[in-house]
């Protein structure tokens, strides 16, 4: 599975960005795509995930502001980020993994290259 992330940039607080993750290849163990982020000096954290069936989950810090979606025809997952805050500044990575019935997401070792999102105050 290969992932190509794009769409990062510099935006003012309150602005919006849309990230894209284009996927190619297949693995029988993969049924979801997740977006992670890592800020300087912090651990990588799950932001949002979407399963092949369309079920989603979000980190509490982004609920109501970020929306994850997918276009199966294009094999692409999007992360629409609205009402951005300076604390959203990070490198964002997409990942291919597994979503379970509980809603939890487990990452596999398939990562996109990361895209920088910087939100100025």
XYZ file of C-alpha atoms in Angstrom:
121
model
C 0.000 0.000 0.000
C 1.375 3.397 -1.012
C 0.021 6.671 0.306
C 0.578 10.183 -1.044
C -0.431 13.068 1.207
C -0.857 16.639 0.016
C -2.641 19.887 0.780
C -0.784 21.384 3.714
C 0.213 25.008 3.953
C 0.183 28.203 5.982
C -3.146 29.628 7.084
C -4.341 32.172 9.618
C -6.287 31.115 12.681
C -9.921 30.579 11.782
C -9.057 29.541 8.249
C -9.480 26.255 6.432
C -7.365 23.690 4.620
C -8.140 20.389 2.938
C -5.655 17.554 3.018
C -5.726 14.700 0.526
C -4.379 11.174 0.820
C -4.216 9.202 -2.426
C -3.874 5.455 -1.927
C -2.660 2.752 -4.278
C -2.157 -0.964 -3.828
C -4.128 -3.298 -1.603
C -3.792 -5.347 1.538
C -6.457 -7.694 2.879
C -5.775 -6.487 6.420
C -6.463 -2.836 5.606
C -10.003 -1.482 5.938
C -9.491 2.133 6.924
C -7.418 5.276 6.492
C -6.402 7.497 9.360
C -4.901 10.953 9.608
C -2.290 11.545 12.277
C -0.386 14.645 13.263
C 2.831 15.320 15.087
C 3.769 18.666 16.531
C 7.365 19.478 17.540
C 8.260 17.770 20.787
C 4.999 15.841 20.928
C 3.921 12.299 20.137
C 2.133 11.468 16.946
C -1.618 11.436 17.583
C -4.634 10.157 15.675
C -6.788 12.989 14.373
C -9.478 11.130 12.429
C -10.112 7.829 10.706
C -12.585 6.501 8.169
C -13.374 2.902 7.366
C -14.150 1.408 3.970
C -17.829 1.426 4.997
C -17.674 5.125 5.811
C -17.751 5.012 9.606
C -15.632 7.725 11.169
C -14.024 8.653 14.442
C -12.345 11.832 15.574
C -10.068 13.061 18.298
C -11.973 15.191 20.805
C -9.768 18.166 19.986
C -11.008 18.328 16.372
C -14.649 17.239 16.672
C -16.949 19.742 15.032
C -14.074 21.382 13.132
C -12.538 18.598 11.014
C -14.329 16.264 8.639
C -12.852 13.123 7.132
C -14.337 11.740 3.926
C -13.429 9.436 1.081
C -13.901 9.216 -2.660
C -13.685 5.531 -3.487
C -13.615 6.172 -7.232
C -10.416 8.179 -6.763
C -9.005 6.041 -3.928
C -8.564 9.258 -2.002
C -9.333 10.260 1.573
C -9.769 13.908 2.503
C -9.438 15.798 5.759
C -11.342 19.069 5.680
C -10.046 21.298 8.459
C -12.101 24.343 9.424
C -11.775 26.880 12.222
C -8.086 26.116 12.462
C -6.209 27.023 15.621
C -2.488 27.590 16.221
C -2.442 24.351 18.225
C -3.379 22.474 15.036
C 0.079 23.274 13.701
C 1.850 19.989 12.969
C 3.028 17.639 10.282
C 0.037 15.604 9.162
C 0.430 12.008 8.004
C -2.046 9.622 6.491
C -1.930 5.973 7.418
C -3.540 2.743 6.234
C -4.852 0.570 9.038
C -7.747 -1.281 10.596
C -10.915 -0.021 12.243
C -12.614 -2.446 14.605
C -16.266 -2.805 15.600
C -15.472 -0.859 18.745
C -14.578 2.103 16.556
C -10.949 2.029 17.545
C -8.298 2.469 14.874
C -5.097 0.459 14.664
C -2.367 1.816 12.370
C -0.365 -0.458 10.117
C 3.077 0.389 8.852
C 1.888 2.230 5.757
C 2.485 5.952 5.994
C 2.286 8.866 3.621
C 5.212 11.286 3.522
C 3.662 13.960 5.740
C 2.447 17.439 4.929
C 3.095 20.532 7.041
C 0.160 22.530 8.373
C 1.009 25.843 10.022
C -1.662 28.004 11.621
C -0.620 31.529 12.526
C -2.293 33.487 15.307
